[in-house]
C-alpha angles and dihedrals in degrees: 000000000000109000122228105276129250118286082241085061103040144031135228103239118179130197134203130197126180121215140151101254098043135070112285122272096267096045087060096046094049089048093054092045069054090059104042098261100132111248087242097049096054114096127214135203115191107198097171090057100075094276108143108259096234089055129087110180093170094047090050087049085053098050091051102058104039117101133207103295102009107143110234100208111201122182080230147355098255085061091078090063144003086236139026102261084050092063100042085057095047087056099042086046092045091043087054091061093054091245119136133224137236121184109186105197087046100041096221129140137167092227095055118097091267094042091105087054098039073064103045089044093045084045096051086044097067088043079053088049102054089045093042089092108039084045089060101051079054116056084038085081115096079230082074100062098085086061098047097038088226141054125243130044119007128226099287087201132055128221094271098048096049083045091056091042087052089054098045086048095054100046080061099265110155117248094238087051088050088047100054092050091055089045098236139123115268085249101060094047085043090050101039091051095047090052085047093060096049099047081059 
């Protein structure tokens, strides 16, 4: 796997996000100058403060001045977006520009040994999330039953994203947090990974 490059070759970058469920914006910038990002070079987007939800001025600001492999440090995931496609699209745009990604509670990074596959797992997400639908309708014909070997609500998460939502459990993230980034109810993450764990 490709090792983090040099600090010669690539910036801390840090980025900030308010909302009403996470730390306030100070607490998150203090954790990422913790954790080595320069206090100028962390953005900030303070959605409680009148900006339009749609708009992000700090992350464009961001995104302007990163350059190819430049490390975005966040205190989590959620903070790249306020739903789970939102997110998606803030990695793949990120990936595009060449600009890696640290996400301290949930100790990924795409310069750790699984960060090809954090990507190839946030990427198929957002594939899963666009199908999700259609593939419900579906399965919710009795003509479906041959293929899911049961009648009634389909899996609501693929392999990948119960595998996500595994590792994000393990590394101590909370189900309701999990559950917001995948962009699914408590009880269906509850109950999948349940059913994960008794098909072992």
């Amino acid at each position: 796997m490709a090792q983090p490059p040099s600090s010669a070759q690539h910036m801390l970058l840090g980025y900030a996000r308010a909302s009403a469920v996470a730390p306030a914006l100070d607490e998150q910038v203090d954790t990422l100058v913790s954790h080595g990002v320069a206090q100028r070079r962390i953005y900030t987007d303070d959605t409680l403060a009148g900006v339009v939800a749609a708009q992000r001025p700090g992350f464009d600001a961001l995104l302007d001045y990163a350059r190819p492999g430049d490390l975005l440090i966040v205190v989590s995931m959620d903070r790249l977006g306020r739903s789970a496609d939102e997110v998606l699209a803030t990695v793949r745009t990120l990936t595009e520009h060449d600009v890696g990604i640290q996400a301290l509670r949930e100790g990924l990074s795409t310069h750790d040994d699984g960060g090809s596959t954090l990507v190839g797992v946030l990427a198929s997400l957002a594939v899963a999330n666009d199908e999700m639908s259609a593939v419900g309708r579906r399965a919710r014909s009795p003509g479906d039953r041959h293929r899911t070997g049961h009648l009634g609500r389909p899996r609501a998460l693929t392999d990948d994203q119960v595998e996500l939502a595994r590792r994000l459990r393990d590394n101590g993230d909370s189900v309701p947090t999990i559950a917001a980034v995948l962009g699914v109810s408590r009880a269906t993450l509850y109950r999948t990974l349940a059913e994960k764990r008794s098909t072992r």
